[in-house]
Structures are given as C-alpha cells and as structure tokens.
XYZ file of C-alpha atoms in Angstrom:
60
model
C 112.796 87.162 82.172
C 115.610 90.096 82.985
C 117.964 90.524 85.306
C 118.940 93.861 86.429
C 122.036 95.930 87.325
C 122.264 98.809 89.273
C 125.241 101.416 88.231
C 125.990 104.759 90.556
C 128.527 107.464 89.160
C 129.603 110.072 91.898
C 130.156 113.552 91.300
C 134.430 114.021 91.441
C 136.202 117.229 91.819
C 135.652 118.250 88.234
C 132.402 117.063 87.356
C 130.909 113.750 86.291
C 133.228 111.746 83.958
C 131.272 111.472 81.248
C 133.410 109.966 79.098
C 134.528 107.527 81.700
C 130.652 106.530 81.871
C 129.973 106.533 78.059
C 132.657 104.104 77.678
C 131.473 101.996 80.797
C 128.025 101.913 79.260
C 129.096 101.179 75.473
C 130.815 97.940 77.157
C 128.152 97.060 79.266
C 125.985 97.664 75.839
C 127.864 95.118 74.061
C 127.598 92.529 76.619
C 123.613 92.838 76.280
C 123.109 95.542 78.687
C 119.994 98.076 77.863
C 119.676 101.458 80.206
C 116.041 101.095 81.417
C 116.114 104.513 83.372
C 118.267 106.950 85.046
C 118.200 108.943 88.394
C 119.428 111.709 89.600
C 118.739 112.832 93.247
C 119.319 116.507 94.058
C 120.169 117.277 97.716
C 120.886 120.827 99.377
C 119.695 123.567 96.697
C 119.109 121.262 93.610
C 122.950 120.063 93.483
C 123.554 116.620 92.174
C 126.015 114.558 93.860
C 125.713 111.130 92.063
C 123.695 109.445 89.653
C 122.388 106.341 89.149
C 121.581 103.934 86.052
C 119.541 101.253 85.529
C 119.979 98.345 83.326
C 118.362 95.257 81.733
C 118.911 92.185 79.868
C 117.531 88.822 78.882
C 118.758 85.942 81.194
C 119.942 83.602 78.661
C-alpha cells in the first residue's frame, strides 16, 4: 500500500524556482518520498503557469 502527495509549483516573476523545488524534493526524498509523475498544463499559446508533482511512498 502507498499513500500519495500531491505538490504544485507556480510560475513567479522570474521563472520556476528550481532550486527552491530541488531542495523541496531532496527533503521530501529523504523522508521516503518517490516522484511517480509530473504535469505540466499549458494554457493560452503553450505557456506554463504551474506544475505539478506526484509522489509515493510505502505506508509504514
């Protein structure tokens, strides 16, 4: 059995912080966490305002 976690990252007025989310997701790594999948929804003409990650771990 899993349980899941949902994760969504908004686009700010420079971009994604990527670092901000590597560092989320090394720490949510280390508590078990696996990404499962990612998505990224394009609106207007193909521009990306968020995106979202999926996550799984054993229930223990």
């Amino acid at each position: 059995m899993f349980e899941h976690k949902v994760l969504k990252y908004k686009l700010g007025w420079k971009g994604f912080d990527y670092p901000g989310m590597e560092q989320e997701l090394n720490e949510l790594g280390s508590q078990g966490w696996e990404t499962v999948v990612t998505i990224v929804p394009a609106v207007g003409a193909g521009q990306t305002i968020e995106i979202g990650v999926i996550l799984k771990r054993a229930r223990g």
